[in-house]
Structure formats: C-alpha cells, structure tokens
PDB file of C-alpha atoms in Angstrom:
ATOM      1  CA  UNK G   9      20.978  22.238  11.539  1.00  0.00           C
ATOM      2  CA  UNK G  10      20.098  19.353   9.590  1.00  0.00           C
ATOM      3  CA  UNK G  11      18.851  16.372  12.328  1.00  0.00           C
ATOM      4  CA  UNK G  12      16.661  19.850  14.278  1.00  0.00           C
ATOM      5  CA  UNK G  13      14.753  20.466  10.859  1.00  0.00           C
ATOM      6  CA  UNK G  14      14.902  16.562  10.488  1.00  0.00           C
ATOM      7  CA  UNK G  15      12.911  16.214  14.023  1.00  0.00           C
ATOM      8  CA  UNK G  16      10.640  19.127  13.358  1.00  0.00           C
ATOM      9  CA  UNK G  17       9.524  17.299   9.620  1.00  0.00           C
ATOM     10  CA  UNK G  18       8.638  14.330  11.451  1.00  0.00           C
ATOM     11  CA  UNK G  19       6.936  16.164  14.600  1.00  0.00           C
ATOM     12  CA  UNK G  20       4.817  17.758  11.511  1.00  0.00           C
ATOM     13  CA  UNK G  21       3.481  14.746  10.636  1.00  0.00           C
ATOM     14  CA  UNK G  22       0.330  13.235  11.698  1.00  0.00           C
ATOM     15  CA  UNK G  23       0.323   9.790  10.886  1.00  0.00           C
ATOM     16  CA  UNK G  24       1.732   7.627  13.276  1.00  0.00           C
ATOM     17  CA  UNK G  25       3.246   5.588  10.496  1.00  0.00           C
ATOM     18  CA  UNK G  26       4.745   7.960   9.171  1.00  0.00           C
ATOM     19  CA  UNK G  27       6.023   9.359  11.712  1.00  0.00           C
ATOM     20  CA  UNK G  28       7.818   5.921  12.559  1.00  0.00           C
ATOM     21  CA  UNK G  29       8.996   5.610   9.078  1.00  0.00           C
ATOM     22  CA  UNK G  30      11.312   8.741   9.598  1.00  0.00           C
ATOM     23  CA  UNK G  31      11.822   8.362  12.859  1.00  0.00           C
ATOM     24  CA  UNK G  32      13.581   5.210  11.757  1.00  0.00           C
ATOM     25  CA  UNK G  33      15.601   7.082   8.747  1.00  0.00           C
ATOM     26  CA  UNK G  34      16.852   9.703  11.752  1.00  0.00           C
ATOM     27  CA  UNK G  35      17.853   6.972  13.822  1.00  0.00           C
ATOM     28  CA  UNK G  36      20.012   4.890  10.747  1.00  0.00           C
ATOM     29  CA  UNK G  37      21.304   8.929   9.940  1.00  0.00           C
ATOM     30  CA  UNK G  38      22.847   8.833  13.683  1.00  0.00           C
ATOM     31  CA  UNK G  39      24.203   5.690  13.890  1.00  0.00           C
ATOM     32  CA  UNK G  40      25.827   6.410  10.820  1.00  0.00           C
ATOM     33  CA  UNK G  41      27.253   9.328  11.378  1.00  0.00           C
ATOM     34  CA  UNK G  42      27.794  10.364  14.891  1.00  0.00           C
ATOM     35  CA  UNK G  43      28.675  13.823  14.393  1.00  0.00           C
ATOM     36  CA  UNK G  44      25.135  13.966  12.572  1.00  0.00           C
ATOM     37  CA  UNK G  45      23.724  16.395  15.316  1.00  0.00           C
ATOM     38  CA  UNK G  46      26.519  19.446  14.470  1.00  0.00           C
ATOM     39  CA  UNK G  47      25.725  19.203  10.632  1.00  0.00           C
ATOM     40  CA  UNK G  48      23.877  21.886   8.224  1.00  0.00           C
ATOM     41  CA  UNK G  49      22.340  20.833   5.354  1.00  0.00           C
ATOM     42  CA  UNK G  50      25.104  22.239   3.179  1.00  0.00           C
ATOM     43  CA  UNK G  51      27.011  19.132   5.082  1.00  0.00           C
ATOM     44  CA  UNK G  52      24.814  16.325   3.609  1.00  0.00           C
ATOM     45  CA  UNK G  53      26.572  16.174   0.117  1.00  0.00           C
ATOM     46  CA  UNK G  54      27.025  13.061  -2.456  1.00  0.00           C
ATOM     47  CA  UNK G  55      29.850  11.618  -0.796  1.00  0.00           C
ATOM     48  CA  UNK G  56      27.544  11.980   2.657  1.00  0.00           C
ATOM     49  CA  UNK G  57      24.928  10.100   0.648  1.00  0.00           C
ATOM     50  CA  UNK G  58      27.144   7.617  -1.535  1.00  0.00           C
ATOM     51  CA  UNK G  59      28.781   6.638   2.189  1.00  0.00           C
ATOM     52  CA  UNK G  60      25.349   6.174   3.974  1.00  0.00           C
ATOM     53  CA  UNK G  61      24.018   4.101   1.313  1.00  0.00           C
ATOM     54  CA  UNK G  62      26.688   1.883   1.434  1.00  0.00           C
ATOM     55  CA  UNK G  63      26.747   1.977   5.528  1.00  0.00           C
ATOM     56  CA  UNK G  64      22.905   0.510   4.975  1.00  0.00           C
ATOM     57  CA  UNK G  65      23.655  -1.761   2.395  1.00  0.00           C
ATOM     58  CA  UNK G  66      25.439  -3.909   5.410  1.00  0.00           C
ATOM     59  CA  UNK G  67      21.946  -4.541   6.520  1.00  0.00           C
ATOM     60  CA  UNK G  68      19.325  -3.497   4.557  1.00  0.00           C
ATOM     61  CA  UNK G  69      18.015  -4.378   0.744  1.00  0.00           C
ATOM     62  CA  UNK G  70      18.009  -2.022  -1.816  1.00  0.00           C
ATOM     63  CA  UNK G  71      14.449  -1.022  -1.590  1.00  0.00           C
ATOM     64  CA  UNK G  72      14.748  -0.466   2.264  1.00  0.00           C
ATOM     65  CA  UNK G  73      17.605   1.277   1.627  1.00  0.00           C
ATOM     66  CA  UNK G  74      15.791   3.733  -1.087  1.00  0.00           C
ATOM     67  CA  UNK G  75      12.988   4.313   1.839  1.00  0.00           C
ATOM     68  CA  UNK G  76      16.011   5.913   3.844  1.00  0.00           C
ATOM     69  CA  UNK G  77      16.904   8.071   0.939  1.00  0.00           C
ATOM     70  CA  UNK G  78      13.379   9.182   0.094  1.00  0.00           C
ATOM     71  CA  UNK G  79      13.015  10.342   3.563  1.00  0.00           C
ATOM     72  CA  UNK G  80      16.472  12.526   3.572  1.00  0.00           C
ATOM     73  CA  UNK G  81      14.848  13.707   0.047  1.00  0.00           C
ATOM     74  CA  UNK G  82      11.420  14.450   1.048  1.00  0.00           C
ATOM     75  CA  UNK G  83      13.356  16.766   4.049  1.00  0.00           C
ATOM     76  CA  UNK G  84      15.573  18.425   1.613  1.00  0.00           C
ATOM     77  CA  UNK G  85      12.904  19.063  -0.592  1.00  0.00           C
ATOM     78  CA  UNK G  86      10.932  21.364   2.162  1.00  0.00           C
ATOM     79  CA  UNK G  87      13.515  22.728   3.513  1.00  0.00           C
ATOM     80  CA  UNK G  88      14.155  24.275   0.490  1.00  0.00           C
ATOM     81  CA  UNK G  89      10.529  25.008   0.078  1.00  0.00           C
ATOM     82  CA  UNK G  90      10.716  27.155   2.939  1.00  0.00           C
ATOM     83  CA  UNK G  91      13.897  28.774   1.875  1.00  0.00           C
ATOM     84  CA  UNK G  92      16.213  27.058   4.510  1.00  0.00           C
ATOM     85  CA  UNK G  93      18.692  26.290   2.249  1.00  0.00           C
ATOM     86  CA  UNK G  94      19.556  25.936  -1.547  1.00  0.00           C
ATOM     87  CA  UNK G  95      21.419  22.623  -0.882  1.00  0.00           C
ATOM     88  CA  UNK G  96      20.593  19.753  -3.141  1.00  0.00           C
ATOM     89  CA  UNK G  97      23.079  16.906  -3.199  1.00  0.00           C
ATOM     90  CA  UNK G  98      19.947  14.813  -4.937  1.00  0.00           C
ATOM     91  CA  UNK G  99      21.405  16.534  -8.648  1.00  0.00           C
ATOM     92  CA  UNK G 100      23.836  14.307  -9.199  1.00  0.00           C
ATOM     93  CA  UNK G 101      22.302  11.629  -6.378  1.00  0.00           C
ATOM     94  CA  UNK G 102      20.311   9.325  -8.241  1.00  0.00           C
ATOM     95  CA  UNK G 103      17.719   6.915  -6.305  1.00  0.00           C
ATOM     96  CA  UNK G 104      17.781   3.305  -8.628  1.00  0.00           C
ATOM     97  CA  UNK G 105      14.767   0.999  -7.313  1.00  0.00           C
ATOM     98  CA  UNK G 106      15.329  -3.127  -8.298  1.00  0.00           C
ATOM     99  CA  UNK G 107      12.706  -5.080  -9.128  1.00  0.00           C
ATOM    100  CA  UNK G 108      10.537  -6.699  -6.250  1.00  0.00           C
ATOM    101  CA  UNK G 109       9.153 -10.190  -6.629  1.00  0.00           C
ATOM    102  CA  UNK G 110       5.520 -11.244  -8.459  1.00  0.00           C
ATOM    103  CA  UNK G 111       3.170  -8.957  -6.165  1.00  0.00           C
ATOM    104  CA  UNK G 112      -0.274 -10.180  -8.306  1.00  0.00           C
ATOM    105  CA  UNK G 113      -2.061 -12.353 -10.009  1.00  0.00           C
ATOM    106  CA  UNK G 114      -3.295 -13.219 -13.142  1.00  0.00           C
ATOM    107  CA  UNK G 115      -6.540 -13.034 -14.243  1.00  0.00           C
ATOM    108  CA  UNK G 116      -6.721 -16.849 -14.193  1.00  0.00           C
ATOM    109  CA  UNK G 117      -5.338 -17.134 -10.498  1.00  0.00           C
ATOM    110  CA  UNK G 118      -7.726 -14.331  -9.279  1.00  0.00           C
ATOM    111  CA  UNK G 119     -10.536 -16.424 -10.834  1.00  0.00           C
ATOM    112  CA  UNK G 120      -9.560 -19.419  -9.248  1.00  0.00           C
ATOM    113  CA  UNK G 121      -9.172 -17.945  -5.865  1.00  0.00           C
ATOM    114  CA  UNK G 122     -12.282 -16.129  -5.641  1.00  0.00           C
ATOM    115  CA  UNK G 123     -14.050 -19.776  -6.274  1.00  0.00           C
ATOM    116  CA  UNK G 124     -11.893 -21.658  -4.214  1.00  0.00           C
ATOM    117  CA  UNK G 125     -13.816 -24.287  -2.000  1.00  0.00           C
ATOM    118  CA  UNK G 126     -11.502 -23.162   1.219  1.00  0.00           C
ATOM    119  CA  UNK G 127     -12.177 -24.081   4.555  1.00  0.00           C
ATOM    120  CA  UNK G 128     -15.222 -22.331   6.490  1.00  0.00           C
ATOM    121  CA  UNK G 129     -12.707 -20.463   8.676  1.00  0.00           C
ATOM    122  CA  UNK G 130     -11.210 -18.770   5.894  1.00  0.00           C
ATOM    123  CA  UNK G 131     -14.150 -17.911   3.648  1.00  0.00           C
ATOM    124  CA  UNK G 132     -13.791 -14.365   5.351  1.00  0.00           C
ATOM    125  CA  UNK G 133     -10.610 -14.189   4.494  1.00  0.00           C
ATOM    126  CA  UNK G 134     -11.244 -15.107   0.943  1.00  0.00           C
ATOM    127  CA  UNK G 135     -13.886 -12.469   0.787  1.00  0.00           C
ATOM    128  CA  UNK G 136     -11.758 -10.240   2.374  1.00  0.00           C
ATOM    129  CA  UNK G 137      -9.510 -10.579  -0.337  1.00  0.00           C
ATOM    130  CA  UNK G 138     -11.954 -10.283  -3.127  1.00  0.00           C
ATOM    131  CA  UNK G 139     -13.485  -7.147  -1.484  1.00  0.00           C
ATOM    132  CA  UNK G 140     -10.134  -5.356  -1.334  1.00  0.00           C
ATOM    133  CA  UNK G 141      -9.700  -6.023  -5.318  1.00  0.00           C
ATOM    134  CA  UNK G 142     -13.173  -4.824  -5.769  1.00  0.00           C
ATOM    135  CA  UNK G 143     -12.651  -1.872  -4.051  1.00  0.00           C
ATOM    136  CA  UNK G 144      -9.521  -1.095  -5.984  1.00  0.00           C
ATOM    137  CA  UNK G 145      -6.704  -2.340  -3.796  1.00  0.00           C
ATOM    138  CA  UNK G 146      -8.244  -0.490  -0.845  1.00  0.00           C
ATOM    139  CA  UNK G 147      -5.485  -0.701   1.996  1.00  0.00           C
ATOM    140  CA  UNK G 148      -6.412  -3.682   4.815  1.00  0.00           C
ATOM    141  CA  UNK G 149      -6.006   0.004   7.416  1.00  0.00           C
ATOM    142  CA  UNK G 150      -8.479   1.900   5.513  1.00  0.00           C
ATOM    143  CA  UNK G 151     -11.065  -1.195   4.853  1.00  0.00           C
ATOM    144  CA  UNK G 152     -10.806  -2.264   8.903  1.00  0.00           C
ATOM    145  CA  UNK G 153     -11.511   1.147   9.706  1.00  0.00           C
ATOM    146  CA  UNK G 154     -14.510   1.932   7.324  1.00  0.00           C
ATOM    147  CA  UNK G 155     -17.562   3.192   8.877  1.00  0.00           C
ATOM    148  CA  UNK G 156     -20.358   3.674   6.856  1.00  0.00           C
ATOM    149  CA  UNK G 157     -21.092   4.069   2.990  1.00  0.00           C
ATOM    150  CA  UNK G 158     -23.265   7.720   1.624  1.00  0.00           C
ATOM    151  CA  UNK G 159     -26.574   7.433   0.579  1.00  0.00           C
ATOM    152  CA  UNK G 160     -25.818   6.993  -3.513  1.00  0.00           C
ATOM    153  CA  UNK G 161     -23.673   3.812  -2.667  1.00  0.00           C
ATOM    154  CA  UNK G 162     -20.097   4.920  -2.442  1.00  0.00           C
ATOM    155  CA  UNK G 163     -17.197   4.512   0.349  1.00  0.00           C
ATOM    156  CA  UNK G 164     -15.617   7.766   1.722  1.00  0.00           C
ATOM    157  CA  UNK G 165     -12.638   8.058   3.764  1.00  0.00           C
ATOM    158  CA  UNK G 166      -9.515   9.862   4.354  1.00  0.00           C
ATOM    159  CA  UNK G 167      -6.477   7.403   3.383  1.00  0.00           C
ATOM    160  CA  UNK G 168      -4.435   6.257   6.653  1.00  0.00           C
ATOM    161  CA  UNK G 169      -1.464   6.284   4.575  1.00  0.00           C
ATOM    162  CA  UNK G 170      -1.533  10.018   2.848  1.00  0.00           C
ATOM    163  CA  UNK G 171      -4.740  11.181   4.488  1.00  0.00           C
ATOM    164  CA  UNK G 172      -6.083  12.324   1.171  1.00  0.00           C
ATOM    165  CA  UNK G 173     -10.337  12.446   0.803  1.00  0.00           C
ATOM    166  CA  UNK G 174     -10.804   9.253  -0.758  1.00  0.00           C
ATOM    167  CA  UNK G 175     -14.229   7.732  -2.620  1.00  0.00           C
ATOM    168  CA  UNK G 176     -15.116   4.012  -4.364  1.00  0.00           C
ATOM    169  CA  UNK G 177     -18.410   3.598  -6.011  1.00  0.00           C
ATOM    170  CA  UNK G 178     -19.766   0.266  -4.342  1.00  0.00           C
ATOM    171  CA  UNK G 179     -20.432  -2.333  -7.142  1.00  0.00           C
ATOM    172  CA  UNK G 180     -23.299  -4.808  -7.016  1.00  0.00           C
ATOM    173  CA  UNK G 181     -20.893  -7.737  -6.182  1.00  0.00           C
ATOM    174  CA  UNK G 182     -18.679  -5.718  -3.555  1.00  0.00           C
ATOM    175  CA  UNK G 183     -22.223  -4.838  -1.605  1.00  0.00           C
ATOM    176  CA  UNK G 184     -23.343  -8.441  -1.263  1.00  0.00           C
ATOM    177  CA  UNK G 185     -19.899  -9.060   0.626  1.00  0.00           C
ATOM    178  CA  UNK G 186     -20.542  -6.105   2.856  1.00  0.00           C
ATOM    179  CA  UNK G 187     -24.348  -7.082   3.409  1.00  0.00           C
ATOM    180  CA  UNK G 188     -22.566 -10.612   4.163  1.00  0.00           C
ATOM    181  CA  UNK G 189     -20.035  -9.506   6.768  1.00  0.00           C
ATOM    182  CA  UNK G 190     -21.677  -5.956   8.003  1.00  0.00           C
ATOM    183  CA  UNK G 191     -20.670  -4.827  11.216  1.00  0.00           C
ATOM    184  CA  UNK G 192     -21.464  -3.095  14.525  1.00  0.00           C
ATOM    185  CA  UNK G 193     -18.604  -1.097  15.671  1.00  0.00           C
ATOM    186  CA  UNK G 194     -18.025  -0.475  11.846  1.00  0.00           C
ATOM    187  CA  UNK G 195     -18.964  -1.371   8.045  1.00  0.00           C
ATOM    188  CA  UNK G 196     -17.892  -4.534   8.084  1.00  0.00           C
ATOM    189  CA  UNK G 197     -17.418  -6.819  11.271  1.00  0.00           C
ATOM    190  CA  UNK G 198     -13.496  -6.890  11.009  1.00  0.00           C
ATOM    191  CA  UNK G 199     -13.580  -4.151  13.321  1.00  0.00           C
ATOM    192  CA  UNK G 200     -15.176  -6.261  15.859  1.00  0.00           C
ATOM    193  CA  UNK G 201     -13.259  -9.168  15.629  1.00  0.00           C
ATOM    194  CA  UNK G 202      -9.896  -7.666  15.813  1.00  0.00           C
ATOM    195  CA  UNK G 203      -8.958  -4.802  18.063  1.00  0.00           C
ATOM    196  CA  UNK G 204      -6.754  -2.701  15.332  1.00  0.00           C
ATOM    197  CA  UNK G 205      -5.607  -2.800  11.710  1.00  0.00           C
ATOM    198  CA  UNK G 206      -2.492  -4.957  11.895  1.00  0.00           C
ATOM    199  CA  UNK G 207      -3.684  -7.898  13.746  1.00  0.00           C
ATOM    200  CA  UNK G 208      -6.308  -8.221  10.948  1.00  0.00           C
ATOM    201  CA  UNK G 209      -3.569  -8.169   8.018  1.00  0.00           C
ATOM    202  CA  UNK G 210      -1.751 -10.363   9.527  1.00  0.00           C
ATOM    203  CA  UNK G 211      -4.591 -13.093  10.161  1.00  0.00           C
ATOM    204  CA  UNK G 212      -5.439 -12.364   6.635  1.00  0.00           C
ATOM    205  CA  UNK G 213      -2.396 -12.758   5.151  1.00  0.00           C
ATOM    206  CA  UNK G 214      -1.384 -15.775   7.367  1.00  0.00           C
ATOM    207  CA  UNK G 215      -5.412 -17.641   6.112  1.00  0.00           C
ATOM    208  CA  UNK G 216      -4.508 -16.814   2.631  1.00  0.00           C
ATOM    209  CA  UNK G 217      -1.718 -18.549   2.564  1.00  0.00           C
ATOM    210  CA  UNK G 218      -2.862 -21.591   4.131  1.00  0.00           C
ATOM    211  CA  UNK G 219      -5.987 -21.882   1.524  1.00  0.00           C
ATOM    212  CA  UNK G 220      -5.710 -25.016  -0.397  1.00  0.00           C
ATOM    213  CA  UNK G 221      -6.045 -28.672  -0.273  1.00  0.00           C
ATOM    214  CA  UNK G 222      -6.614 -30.025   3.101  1.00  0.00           C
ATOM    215  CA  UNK G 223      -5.716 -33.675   3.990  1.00  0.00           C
ATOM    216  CA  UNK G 224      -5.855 -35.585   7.344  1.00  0.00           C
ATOM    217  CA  UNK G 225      -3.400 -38.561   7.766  1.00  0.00           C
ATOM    218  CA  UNK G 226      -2.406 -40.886  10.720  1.00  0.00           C
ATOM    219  CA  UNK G 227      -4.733 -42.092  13.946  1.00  0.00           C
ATOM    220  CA  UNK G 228      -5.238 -38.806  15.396  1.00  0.00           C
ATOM    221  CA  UNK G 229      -6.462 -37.798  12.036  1.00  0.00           C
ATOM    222  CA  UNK G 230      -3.484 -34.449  11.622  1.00  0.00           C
ATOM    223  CA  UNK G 231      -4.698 -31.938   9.217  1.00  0.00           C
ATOM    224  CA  UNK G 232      -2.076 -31.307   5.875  1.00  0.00           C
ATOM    225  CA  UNK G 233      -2.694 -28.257   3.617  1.00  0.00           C
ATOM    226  CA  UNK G 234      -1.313 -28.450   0.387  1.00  0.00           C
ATOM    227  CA  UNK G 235      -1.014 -24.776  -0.395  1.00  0.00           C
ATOM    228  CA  UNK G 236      -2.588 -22.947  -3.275  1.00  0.00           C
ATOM    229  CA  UNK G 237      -1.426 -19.515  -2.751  1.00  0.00           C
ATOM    230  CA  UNK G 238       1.477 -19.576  -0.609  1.00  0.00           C
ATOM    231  CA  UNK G 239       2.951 -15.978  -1.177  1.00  0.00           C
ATOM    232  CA  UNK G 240      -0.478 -14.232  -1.656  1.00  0.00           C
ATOM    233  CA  UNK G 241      -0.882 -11.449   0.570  1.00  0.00           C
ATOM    234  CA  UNK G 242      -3.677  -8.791   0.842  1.00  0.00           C
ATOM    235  CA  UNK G 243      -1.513  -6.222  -1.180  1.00  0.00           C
ATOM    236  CA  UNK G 244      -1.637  -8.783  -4.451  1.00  0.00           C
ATOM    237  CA  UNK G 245      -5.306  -7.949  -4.886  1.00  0.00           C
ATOM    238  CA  UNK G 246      -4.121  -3.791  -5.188  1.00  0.00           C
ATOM    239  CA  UNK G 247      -1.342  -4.757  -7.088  1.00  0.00           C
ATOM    240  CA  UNK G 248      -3.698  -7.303  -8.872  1.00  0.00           C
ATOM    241  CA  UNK G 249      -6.381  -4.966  -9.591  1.00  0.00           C
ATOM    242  CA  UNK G 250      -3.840  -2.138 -11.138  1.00  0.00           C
ATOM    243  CA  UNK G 251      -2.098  -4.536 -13.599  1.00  0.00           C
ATOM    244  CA  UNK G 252      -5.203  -5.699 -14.724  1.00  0.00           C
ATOM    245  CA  UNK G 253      -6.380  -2.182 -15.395  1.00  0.00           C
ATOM    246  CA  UNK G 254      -3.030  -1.666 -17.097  1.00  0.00           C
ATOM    247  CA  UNK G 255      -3.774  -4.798 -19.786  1.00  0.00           C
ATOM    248  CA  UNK G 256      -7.180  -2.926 -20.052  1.00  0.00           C
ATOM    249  CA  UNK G 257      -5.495  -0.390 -21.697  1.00  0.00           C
ATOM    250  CA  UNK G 258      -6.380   1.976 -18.713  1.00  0.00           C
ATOM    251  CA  UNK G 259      -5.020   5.220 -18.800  1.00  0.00           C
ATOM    252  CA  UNK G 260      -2.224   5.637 -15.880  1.00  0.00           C
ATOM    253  CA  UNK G 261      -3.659   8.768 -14.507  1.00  0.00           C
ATOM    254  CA  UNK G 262      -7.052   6.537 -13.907  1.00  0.00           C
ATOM    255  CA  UNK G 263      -4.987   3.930 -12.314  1.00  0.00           C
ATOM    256  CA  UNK G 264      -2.971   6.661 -10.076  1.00  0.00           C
ATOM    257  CA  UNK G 265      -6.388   8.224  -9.348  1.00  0.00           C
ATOM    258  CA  UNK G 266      -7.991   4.867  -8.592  1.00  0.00           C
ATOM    259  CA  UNK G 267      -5.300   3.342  -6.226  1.00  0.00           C
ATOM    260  CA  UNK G 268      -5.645   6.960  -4.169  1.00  0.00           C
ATOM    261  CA  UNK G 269      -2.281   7.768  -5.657  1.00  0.00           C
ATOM    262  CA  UNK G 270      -1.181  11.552  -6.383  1.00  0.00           C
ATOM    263  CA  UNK G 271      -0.566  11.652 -10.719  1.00  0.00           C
ATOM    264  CA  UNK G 272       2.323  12.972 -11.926  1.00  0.00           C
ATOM    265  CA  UNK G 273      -0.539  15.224 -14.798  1.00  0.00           C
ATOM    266  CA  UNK G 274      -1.191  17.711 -12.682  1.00  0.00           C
ATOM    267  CA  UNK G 275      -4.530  18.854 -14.757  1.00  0.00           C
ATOM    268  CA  UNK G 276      -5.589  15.797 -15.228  1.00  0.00           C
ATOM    269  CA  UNK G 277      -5.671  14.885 -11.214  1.00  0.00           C
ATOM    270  CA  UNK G 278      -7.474  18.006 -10.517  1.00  0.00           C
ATOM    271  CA  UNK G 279      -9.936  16.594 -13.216  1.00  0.00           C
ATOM    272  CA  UNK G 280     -10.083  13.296 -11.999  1.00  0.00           C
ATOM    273  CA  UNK G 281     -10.840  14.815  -9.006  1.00  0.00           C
ATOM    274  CA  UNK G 282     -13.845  16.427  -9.595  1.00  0.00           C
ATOM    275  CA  UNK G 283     -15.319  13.861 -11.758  1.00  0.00           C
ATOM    276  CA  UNK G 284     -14.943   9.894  -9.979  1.00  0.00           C
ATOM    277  CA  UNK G 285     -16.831   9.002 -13.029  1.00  0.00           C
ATOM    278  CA  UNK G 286     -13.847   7.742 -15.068  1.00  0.00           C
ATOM    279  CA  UNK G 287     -12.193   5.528 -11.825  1.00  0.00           C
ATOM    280  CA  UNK G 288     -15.830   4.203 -11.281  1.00  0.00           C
ATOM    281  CA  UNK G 289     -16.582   2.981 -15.226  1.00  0.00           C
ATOM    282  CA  UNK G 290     -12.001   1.631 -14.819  1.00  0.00           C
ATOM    283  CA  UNK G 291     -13.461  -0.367 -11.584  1.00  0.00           C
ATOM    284  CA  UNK G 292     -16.814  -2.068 -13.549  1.00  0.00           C
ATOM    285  CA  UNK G 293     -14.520  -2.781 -16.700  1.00  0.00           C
ATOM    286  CA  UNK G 294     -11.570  -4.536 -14.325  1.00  0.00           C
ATOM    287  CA  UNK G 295     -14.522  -6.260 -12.763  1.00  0.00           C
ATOM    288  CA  UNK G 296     -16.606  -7.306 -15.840  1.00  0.00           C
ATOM    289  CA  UNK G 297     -13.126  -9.171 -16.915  1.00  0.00           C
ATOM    290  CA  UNK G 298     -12.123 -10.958 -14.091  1.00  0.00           C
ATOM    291  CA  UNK G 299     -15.539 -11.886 -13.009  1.00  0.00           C
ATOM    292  CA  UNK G 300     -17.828 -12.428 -16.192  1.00  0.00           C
ATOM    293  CA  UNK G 301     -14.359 -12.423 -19.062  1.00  0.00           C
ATOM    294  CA  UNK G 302     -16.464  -9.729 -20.308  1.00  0.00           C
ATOM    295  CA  UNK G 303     -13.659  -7.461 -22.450  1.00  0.00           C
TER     296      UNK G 303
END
C-alpha cells in the first residue's frame, strides 16, 4: 500500500522538519486523490503524476510543486531499495525546476553591507549576516544552536537539515564576531535572546531589510527608512558565499562539500571528507576577495 509505506518513510525520519515537509506532500496526495489509501505503488503511474501536478498547480508554484514530487520520489526510491516494488513512473516523469529570483549579492553589495553605518539595533543583525557568509552559508538553525568551537578553532555540528557531521575552520575575522556576541546558553548570545531558531530568522530577516537610510520628519519627529537591502534575507549570504566561490573558479565538489551538501563525485566526497583542508583554503580565498579584493 502506497500512503502505509508513505506514513512509515516519514515516521522514519527524525527531523521534525522533515517530517512536516512530507507530512504535508501525504496530506496534498489525499486531498487529491481520495481513493489514495486503497492504492499500491504499481497505482501511482505518469498519468497519476501528470494529474497531481496539475491538481497543485491550482495553488502552488512550480518549485512548491517540485517539493511534492521529490517527496513521492524520495518514497519510491526506498521502496524499491528495500525491494517493495519495481515500480518507477519517475522514467518517463521528468521533474523541470524554473528559475527563482536574485538570491545573492555581488561582491560590491556584500562590501557595502558589511560597512553599512546601520542603526545600533541592527548591528547584530548585520553581523549576523556577515558571520553566516563567513561561515559558508551556515543555516540561521544550525548557527542559533551552536555550542561551542574544538580546541584548534573549528565549528562542529550535526546539520538540522540532513543531520550530517559538519565542520568550518573559524577565520580570524569570523572569531572577532563571536568574541563580540559570545553567549551563555550557547556560542553566540542568539540563543539567549530568542527562545528557538525561527523567531531569530525572522527578526533577522525582518532588520535586514529595514537597514538603510533613516530620516525623521513632522513634529513628533516619525522615523522613515529608505531601504538599502529590501529583499536580503539570511539565505543571500549562503547563496552569496557559493556564487562567489563559483567566479573563484572553485571546484563544485568544494562548493557541495562546503555548503554541507552531499556531491554528486562520489570519490571525491569521501575525499573531501577526510581532508577539510581544501573547503578551509575555498573559505580564506572567498574571504580574501570580498573583504581585502585580494584575487
């Protein structure tokens, strides 16, 4: 049965997240079809999929719509791992992505928000921001819920998102924002101020935005922001941080290894791996440009 194996992929999961994310998929499935629940796999072919892309397309973009199909994918895929069925509609299926919006910033914009003469309130933010690019797009989950760095300097954690073993050589620069915001309840004092992960994005993302020039007009002396960076979110500085590395003629497996993604080399991951070496000279060159223009 196809929604049973469904439930027990997500009940395998430990992330919460990602247990939501399917969750959600299972839930579209059923209100798609409601006969869902008396289906085999062997049931879920490309008119099945053609039909439920087009039911989602009512409501959802085409990205959102691709997370749905990933999900029935990722469930196919171990089913047949574990020999539940030979079923594979995804042959002749193809998943298209469309092009998002900007998601970074050039090397000039970077440079002129890292200086930017913001508002006191939002100088943490700002450093926030610059911390996350010099950390290599670290996720706002897995920086809120650092707790301490190793003896020889480096960050180690287990990715919220994937919950892979995870480590960032600390650079000179990224260490004086640490020593600048350290915390008690964690490595930096964003764990103290805000009770979990979200709220902290969010107040990020919502002081980014508002960074720029300030004004105050009329008796009672009402504050006007002219904003600088209106779309900039804490994801540009990951997204940021790999397309510079990109221009730098980085090698894509350094990137993937850098941004704590999975490459598609196999050999070269399991390299990568076991020597950090190569993501921690990517990081210093990245940072040498933006910071210094040193190419």
């Amino acid at each position: 049965n196809f929604t049973a194996y469904f439930q027990d992929f997500i009940d395998s999961k430990e992330n919460k997240g990602t247990k939501g994310i399917y969750k959600h998929t299972l839930d579209r499935i059923r209100l798609f079809d409601p006969d869902i629940d008396k289906k085999n796999f062997e049931d879920i072919d490309l008119k099945w999929l053609t039909d439920f892309e087009n039911f989602c397309a009512r409501t959802a973009s085409k990205n959102a719509r691709n997370i749905h199909l990933r999900n029935i994918r990722a469930v196919f895929n171990n089913a047949i791992d574990y020999e539940i069925t030979t079923a594979y509609p995804f042959r002749r299926f193809k998943i298209r992505p469309e092009a998002t919006r900007k998601r970074s910033l050039s090397v000039e914009e970077l440079r002129k928000l890292f200086v930017y003469p913001c508002e006191p309130y939002a100088e943490i933010y700002r450093d926030c921001f610059k911390l996350i690019f010099m950390l290599c797009g670290i996720n706002t989950v897995d920086l809120w819920g650092l707790r301490s760095m190793t003896k020889d300097g480096r960050i180690e954690y287990k990715r919220a998102k994937t919950g892979r073993l995870y480590s960032i050589k600390v650079e000179p620069e990224a260490m004086e924002i640490i020593n600048k915001y350290r915390g008690v309840n964690g490595l930096l004092c964003v764990a103290d101020r805000w009770s979990d992960s979200r709220n902290f994005r969010h107040q990020l993302n919502k002081a980014l935005q508002r960074i720029g020039q300030v004004e105050r007009k009329g008796r009672g002396g009402k504050k006007i922001i002219t904003s600088e960076f209106e779309s900039v979110t804490s994801y540009f500085a990951r997204h940021s941080w790999a397309t510079i590395a990109a221009e730098l003629d980085i090698p894509d497996a350094v990137i993937a290894e850098a941004l704590g993604h999975s490459s598609p080399y196999t050999t070269t991951s399991i390299y990568i791996n076991r020597n950090r070496k190569k993501v921690d000279e990517a990081n210093r060159r990245v940072l040498d440009w933006v910071l210094y223009g040193k190419r």
